[in-house]
Short mmCIF file of C-alpha atoms and ligand atoms in Angstrom, two decimals:
data_model
loop_
_atom_site.label_atom_id
_atom_site.label_comp_id
_atom_site.label_asym_id
_atom_site.label_seq_id
_atom_site.Cartn_x
_atom_site.Cartn_y
_atom_site.Cartn_z
CA MET F 1 7.98 34.18 0.50
CA LYS F 2 10.86 32.17 -0.93
CA ILE F 3 10.09 28.87 -2.71
CA VAL F 4 13.36 26.65 -2.73
CA THR F 5 14.53 23.11 -3.90
CA SER F 6 18.06 21.95 -1.61
CA LYS F 7 18.62 21.03 1.03
CA ASP F 8 21.75 23.76 1.05
CA GLU F 9 18.92 26.78 0.80
CA VAL F 10 16.82 25.85 3.66
CA ARG F 11 20.44 25.63 6.11
CA GLN F 12 21.48 28.41 5.01
CA GLN F 13 18.43 30.13 5.35
CA VAL F 14 17.68 28.90 8.90
CA ARG F 15 21.31 29.29 10.01
CA GLU F 16 20.69 32.84 8.90
CA TRP F 17 17.58 33.31 11.16
CA ARG F 18 19.15 30.81 13.82
CA ARG F 19 22.53 33.90 13.67
CA GLN F 20 19.84 36.66 14.06
CA GLY F 21 17.93 35.45 17.12
CA LEU F 22 14.81 33.72 15.60
CA SER F 23 13.32 30.79 16.46
CA VAL F 24 11.84 29.21 13.72
CA GLY F 25 8.88 26.70 12.94
CA LEU F 26 8.43 23.97 10.08
CA VAL F 27 5.38 22.66 8.52
CA PRO F 28 5.46 19.27 6.70
CA THR F 29 3.74 18.75 4.05
CA MET F 30 3.07 17.00 1.24
CA GLY F 31 1.61 20.12 -0.78
CA PHE F 32 -1.99 20.73 -2.49
CA LEU F 33 -2.86 22.45 0.59
CA HIS F 34 -6.46 23.30 2.00
CA GLU F 35 -7.18 25.44 5.09
CA GLY F 36 -5.89 21.96 7.46
CA HIS F 37 -2.31 22.82 5.74
CA GLN F 38 -3.17 26.65 6.87
CA SER F 39 -4.00 26.14 10.59
CA LEU F 40 -0.98 24.63 10.76
CA ILE F 41 1.29 27.65 9.10
CA GLU F 42 -1.18 29.64 10.47
CA ARG F 43 -0.08 28.19 14.51
CA ALA F 44 3.30 27.80 12.99
CA ALA F 45 3.34 31.58 12.46
CA ALA F 46 1.93 32.96 15.85
CA GLU F 47 4.36 30.57 17.59
CA ASN F 48 7.83 31.27 15.67
CA ASP F 49 9.39 34.24 14.06
CA ARG F 50 9.60 31.88 10.30
CA VAL F 51 7.76 29.21 8.87
CA VAL F 52 9.36 26.34 7.03
CA VAL F 53 6.39 24.39 4.60
CA SER F 54 7.72 22.02 2.88
CA ASP F 55 6.49 20.49 0.50
CA PHE F 56 7.32 17.15 -1.31
CA VAL F 57 4.99 14.24 -2.39
CA ASN F 58 7.41 11.55 -0.29
CA PRO F 59 7.59 8.15 -2.83
CA THR F 60 8.53 5.75 0.43
CA GLN F 61 5.84 6.38 2.35
CA PHE F 62 3.88 4.89 -0.74
CA GLY F 63 2.89 0.61 -1.31
CA ALA F 64 3.21 -0.50 -4.48
CA GLY F 65 -0.58 0.27 -5.73
CA GLU F 66 -1.23 3.51 -4.49
CA ASP F 67 -1.91 7.19 -5.16
CA LEU F 68 1.59 8.00 -5.65
CA ALA F 69 1.22 9.03 -9.83
CA SER F 70 -2.25 10.45 -8.66
CA TYR F 71 -1.35 12.51 -5.34
CA PRO F 72 -2.45 16.21 -6.66
CA ARG F 73 0.33 19.17 -7.11
CA ASP F 74 0.30 22.78 -7.70
CA ILE F 75 3.12 24.52 -6.40
CA GLU F 76 2.18 27.63 -7.40
CA ARG F 77 -1.61 27.49 -5.31
CA ASP F 78 0.29 25.91 -2.11
CA ALA F 79 2.76 29.27 -2.45
CA ARG F 80 0.10 31.41 -2.70
CA LEU F 81 -1.37 29.80 0.16
CA ALA F 82 1.19 29.48 2.35
CA GLN F 83 2.57 32.87 1.85
CA GLN F 84 -0.97 34.11 2.71
CA ALA F 85 -1.17 31.53 6.13
CA GLY F 86 2.56 33.21 7.38
CA ALA F 87 5.26 31.25 5.68
CA GLN F 88 8.61 33.22 4.77
CA LEU F 89 9.91 29.70 3.08
CA ILE F 90 8.71 26.90 0.64
CA PHE F 91 11.40 23.90 0.63
CA HIS F 92 10.15 21.85 -2.61
CA PRO F 93 12.55 19.59 -3.72
CA PRO F 94 12.50 16.93 -5.81
CA ALA F 95 12.74 12.92 -5.24
CA GLU F 96 16.69 12.50 -5.95
CA GLU F 97 17.06 15.74 -4.02
CA MET F 98 15.46 14.23 -1.14
CA TYR F 99 17.25 10.22 -1.70
CA VAL F 100 20.49 10.50 -3.42
CA PRO F 101 20.07 7.46 -5.58
CA GLY F 102 20.69 4.38 -3.76
CA ALA F 103 19.75 5.76 -0.48
CA SER F 104 19.34 2.25 2.01
CA THR F 105 18.99 4.17 5.40
CA PHE F 106 15.72 3.73 7.48
CA VAL F 107 13.78 5.21 10.37
CA ASP F 108 12.21 1.81 10.29
CA MET F 109 9.82 1.59 14.32
CA GLN F 110 8.98 -1.36 15.20
CA GLY F 111 5.73 -2.57 17.30
CA ASP F 112 1.76 -2.60 17.40
CA ILE F 113 2.29 2.08 17.19
CA THR F 114 3.24 1.22 13.60
CA ALA F 115 1.83 -2.48 12.88
CA GLU F 116 -1.87 -1.34 14.08
CA LEU F 117 -4.47 0.37 12.44
CA CYS F 118 -3.00 2.28 8.92
CA GLY F 119 0.33 -0.08 9.49
CA ARG F 120 -1.77 -3.42 8.83
CA THR F 121 -3.25 -2.04 4.64
CA ARG F 122 0.40 0.03 4.46
CA PRO F 123 3.25 -1.79 6.29
CA THR F 124 5.88 -0.03 4.54
CA HIS F 125 3.89 4.12 5.16
CA PHE F 126 5.27 4.57 8.92
CA ARG F 127 9.24 3.70 8.24
CA GLY F 128 8.32 6.12 4.86
CA VAL F 129 6.94 8.85 7.23
CA CYS F 130 9.74 8.79 9.54
CA THR F 131 12.52 8.37 7.53
CA ILE F 132 11.21 11.58 5.42
CA VAL F 133 10.81 13.75 8.92
CA ALA F 134 13.87 12.82 9.94
CA LYS F 135 15.61 13.95 6.69
CA LEU F 136 13.78 17.26 7.21
CA PHE F 137 14.16 17.94 10.86
CA ASN F 138 18.12 17.76 9.86
CA ILE F 139 17.72 19.75 7.16
CA ALA F 140 15.44 22.76 8.18
CA MET F 141 16.62 22.52 12.70
CA PRO F 142 13.07 23.83 13.51
CA ASP F 143 12.48 24.50 16.81
CA ARG F 144 8.66 23.16 16.90
CA ALA F 145 7.18 20.57 13.67
CA TYR F 146 3.14 21.30 13.28
CA PHE F 147 1.14 17.44 12.63
CA GLY F 148 -2.36 17.30 12.28
CA GLN F 149 -4.67 15.10 15.26
CA LYS F 150 -6.35 13.85 11.59
CA ASP F 151 -2.90 11.58 11.53
CA ALA F 152 -3.35 10.85 14.88
CA GLN F 153 -1.32 7.73 14.35
CA GLN F 154 1.11 9.67 12.70
CA LEU F 155 1.62 12.43 15.11
CA ALA F 156 2.38 9.55 17.81
CA VAL F 157 4.42 7.98 15.81
CA ILE F 158 6.41 10.88 15.46
CA ARG F 159 6.44 11.55 19.02
CA LYS F 160 7.81 8.02 19.63
CA MET F 161 10.41 9.37 16.75
CA VAL F 162 11.80 12.78 18.42
CA ARG F 163 11.93 11.27 22.03
CA GLU F 164 13.80 7.93 20.83
CA LEU F 165 16.60 9.54 18.66
CA ASP F 166 17.04 12.75 20.48
CA PHE F 167 15.66 15.41 17.94
CA ASP F 168 15.90 18.89 19.83
CA LEU F 169 12.47 20.00 18.92
CA GLU F 170 8.67 20.52 20.13
CA ILE F 171 5.98 18.74 18.49
CA VAL F 172 3.30 20.43 18.22
CA ALA F 173 -0.49 18.51 17.44
CA CYS F 174 -2.78 20.78 15.77
CA PRO F 175 -6.71 19.89 15.80
CA ILE F 176 -8.40 18.35 12.99
CA VAL F 177 -10.47 20.84 10.06
CA ARG F 178 -12.96 20.00 8.90
CA GLU F 179 -15.48 21.79 6.14
CA ALA F 180 -18.98 22.36 6.69
CA ASP F 181 -20.36 19.32 6.61
CA GLY F 182 -18.63 17.30 8.79
CA LEU F 183 -15.66 15.80 6.24
CA ALA F 184 -12.58 16.27 7.96
CA LYS F 185 -10.40 18.10 5.51
CA SER F 186 -7.30 15.98 3.68
CA SER F 187 -5.87 16.27 -0.30
CA ARG F 188 -7.42 13.67 -1.35
CA ASN F 189 -11.07 14.10 -1.27
CA THR F 190 -9.95 15.98 -4.73
CA TYR F 191 -10.34 12.20 -5.74
CA LEU F 192 -13.98 12.38 -4.67
CA ASN F 193 -16.69 12.55 -7.48
CA ALA F 194 -20.38 13.94 -6.12
CA ALA F 195 -21.88 11.35 -5.04
CA GLU F 196 -18.78 9.72 -3.37
CA ARG F 197 -18.32 13.14 -1.34
CA LYS F 198 -21.66 12.40 -0.23
CA ALA F 199 -21.32 9.31 0.95
CA ALA F 200 -17.97 10.83 2.58
CA LEU F 201 -19.86 12.06 5.44
CA VAL F 202 -20.24 8.66 6.60
CA LEU F 203 -16.89 8.94 8.51
CA SER F 204 -17.78 12.07 10.36
CA ARG F 205 -21.13 10.86 10.94
CA ALA F 206 -19.78 7.56 12.55
CA VAL F 207 -17.24 9.89 14.63
CA GLU F 208 -19.81 11.94 15.70
CA LEU F 209 -21.92 8.49 17.09
CA GLY F 210 -18.83 7.56 18.60
CA SER F 211 -17.75 10.56 20.72
CA ARG F 212 -21.35 10.66 21.95
CA LEU F 213 -21.99 7.54 22.66
CA ALA F 214 -18.81 7.87 24.85
CA ALA F 215 -19.56 11.19 26.09
CA GLY F 216 -22.56 9.52 27.56
CA GLY F 217 -21.35 7.20 29.39
CA GLU F 218 -19.64 3.79 27.70
CA ARG F 219 -16.74 2.65 27.88
CA ASP F 220 -16.61 -0.89 26.59
CA ALA F 221 -14.67 -0.24 23.05
CA ASP F 222 -16.12 -2.86 20.82
CA LYS F 223 -19.48 -1.67 21.42
CA ILE F 224 -18.72 2.07 20.54
CA THR F 225 -16.37 0.56 17.11
CA ALA F 226 -19.68 -1.79 16.13
CA ALA F 227 -22.35 1.32 16.14
CA MET F 228 -19.48 3.26 14.35
CA ARG F 229 -19.42 0.35 11.75
CA ALA F 230 -23.01 0.24 11.42
CA LEU F 231 -23.64 3.25 10.36
CA ILE F 232 -21.35 2.70 7.79
CA GLU F 233 -21.65 -0.42 6.77
CA GLU F 234 -25.42 1.35 5.45
CA GLU F 235 -23.92 3.45 2.86
CA PRO F 236 -23.09 1.48 0.19
CA LEU F 237 -19.92 3.43 -1.05
CA ALA F 238 -18.39 2.82 2.09
CA ARG F 239 -16.07 -0.23 2.69
CA ILE F 240 -14.63 -0.11 5.97
CA ASP F 241 -10.34 -0.95 6.27
CA TYR F 242 -11.06 -0.35 10.36
CA VAL F 243 -13.06 1.38 12.77
CA LYS F 244 -10.81 1.00 16.15
CA ALA F 245 -10.01 2.31 19.91
CA VAL F 246 -6.71 1.78 20.75
CA ASP F 247 -4.37 4.42 23.05
CA ALA F 248 -4.00 7.77 22.09
CA ASP F 249 -0.03 7.56 22.85
CA THR F 250 1.11 3.48 22.24
CA ILE F 251 -1.67 2.37 19.82
CA GLN F 252 -2.28 0.13 21.18
CA PRO F 253 -6.17 -1.93 21.30
CA LEU F 254 -8.44 -1.39 24.10
CA SER F 255 -11.14 -3.26 25.09
CA ARG F 256 -12.44 -0.16 27.00
CA LEU F 257 -11.84 3.68 26.46
CA GLN F 258 -9.53 4.54 29.55
CA GLY F 259 -6.81 7.15 29.64
CA ARG F 260 -6.34 8.90 26.42
CA SER F 261 -8.45 6.89 24.04
CA LEU F 262 -7.23 7.57 20.08
CA VAL F 263 -10.57 5.57 18.66
CA ALA F 264 -9.46 6.03 14.56
CA LEU F 265 -11.16 4.84 11.31
CA ALA F 266 -9.80 4.02 7.37
CA VAL F 267 -12.96 3.65 5.11
CA TYR F 268 -12.40 3.25 1.43
CA ILE F 269 -15.41 5.69 -0.44
CA GLY F 270 -14.69 3.82 -4.04
CA ASP F 271 -10.97 3.75 -4.67
CA THR F 272 -10.21 6.29 -2.42
CA ARG F 273 -9.22 5.61 1.17
CA LEU F 274 -10.15 8.30 4.13
CA ILE F 275 -9.56 8.44 7.58
CA ASP F 276 -10.84 10.28 10.97
CA ASN F 277 -11.05 9.66 14.49
CA PHE F 278 -11.77 11.37 17.52
CA ILE F 279 -9.96 11.22 21.15
CA PHE F 280 -11.95 10.83 24.40
CA GLU F 281 -9.72 11.20 27.37
CA GLU F 282 -11.57 11.62 31.18
O1 LIG L 301 1.37 13.82 6.62
C1 LIG L 301 1.49 14.41 5.52
O2 LIG L 301 1.44 14.92 5.06
C2 LIG L 301 2.75 13.41 5.13
O3 LIG L 301 2.71 12.34 5.93
C3 LIG L 301 4.02 13.81 6.41
C4 LIG L 301 3.91 14.32 7.50
C5 LIG L 301 4.40 15.70 5.36
C6 LIG L 301 5.03 13.08 5.47
O4 LIG L 301 5.89 13.39 4.01
#
């Protein structure tokens, strides 16, 4: 397994694989890998001949006052975990390799899809995500790229970008991976102290409650999200950013669950903002 830091090294390696007729899967990450990332890499390894993992804490998707500086990083550990999961190449560029000095070109998607949910609290986030993901697609030229369902809005945004900018690749969505007690795996879980870690279970409990109500026949989005909110509000360390039902593809708010509905939440536990969701489809 190779760790490379330049775009040219990735391109050369991928071109060589292509000459040999091999298919390539890309798993974009911000590093500090956990079992959620490993499940993406394993899936990519099962569906492609070679797997590239990008490991880059992307500054353009963090807003002012967010956790860019403190975001956990450990490339040696990441390399070990990526290899175990079946990757052949890790792309770990410095920021100045990814963004040439003075770079001022962005992929800036408009509409509810980026303005709703996380876009309300993080108005420049998806511009940063689209820009880096588009760049990674251009550098690694994968046949398939793998993203977690935990970032459901990100997934919808990336699918739309791929359609609208004619990227010639398949987006593969992978299920949320959870700790044994239900907490969705996230690199940001490492910020939680013991009391917060316990409090953070309120997210998966709210998801369980919401999906149970939907499975039991409730279709009124306000009733479902109100019940989820009430449960979260019982936890003193939790502060709700949003609990909302939207169309899973367009991220347009829904008053009733219909088609493929996404019920998503973002909750601060202490200073740490965590997300979780479920999809309901009839
Ligand atoms: O989901 C993430 O970790 C990031 O948003 C991504 C897709 C790697 C882009 O930096």
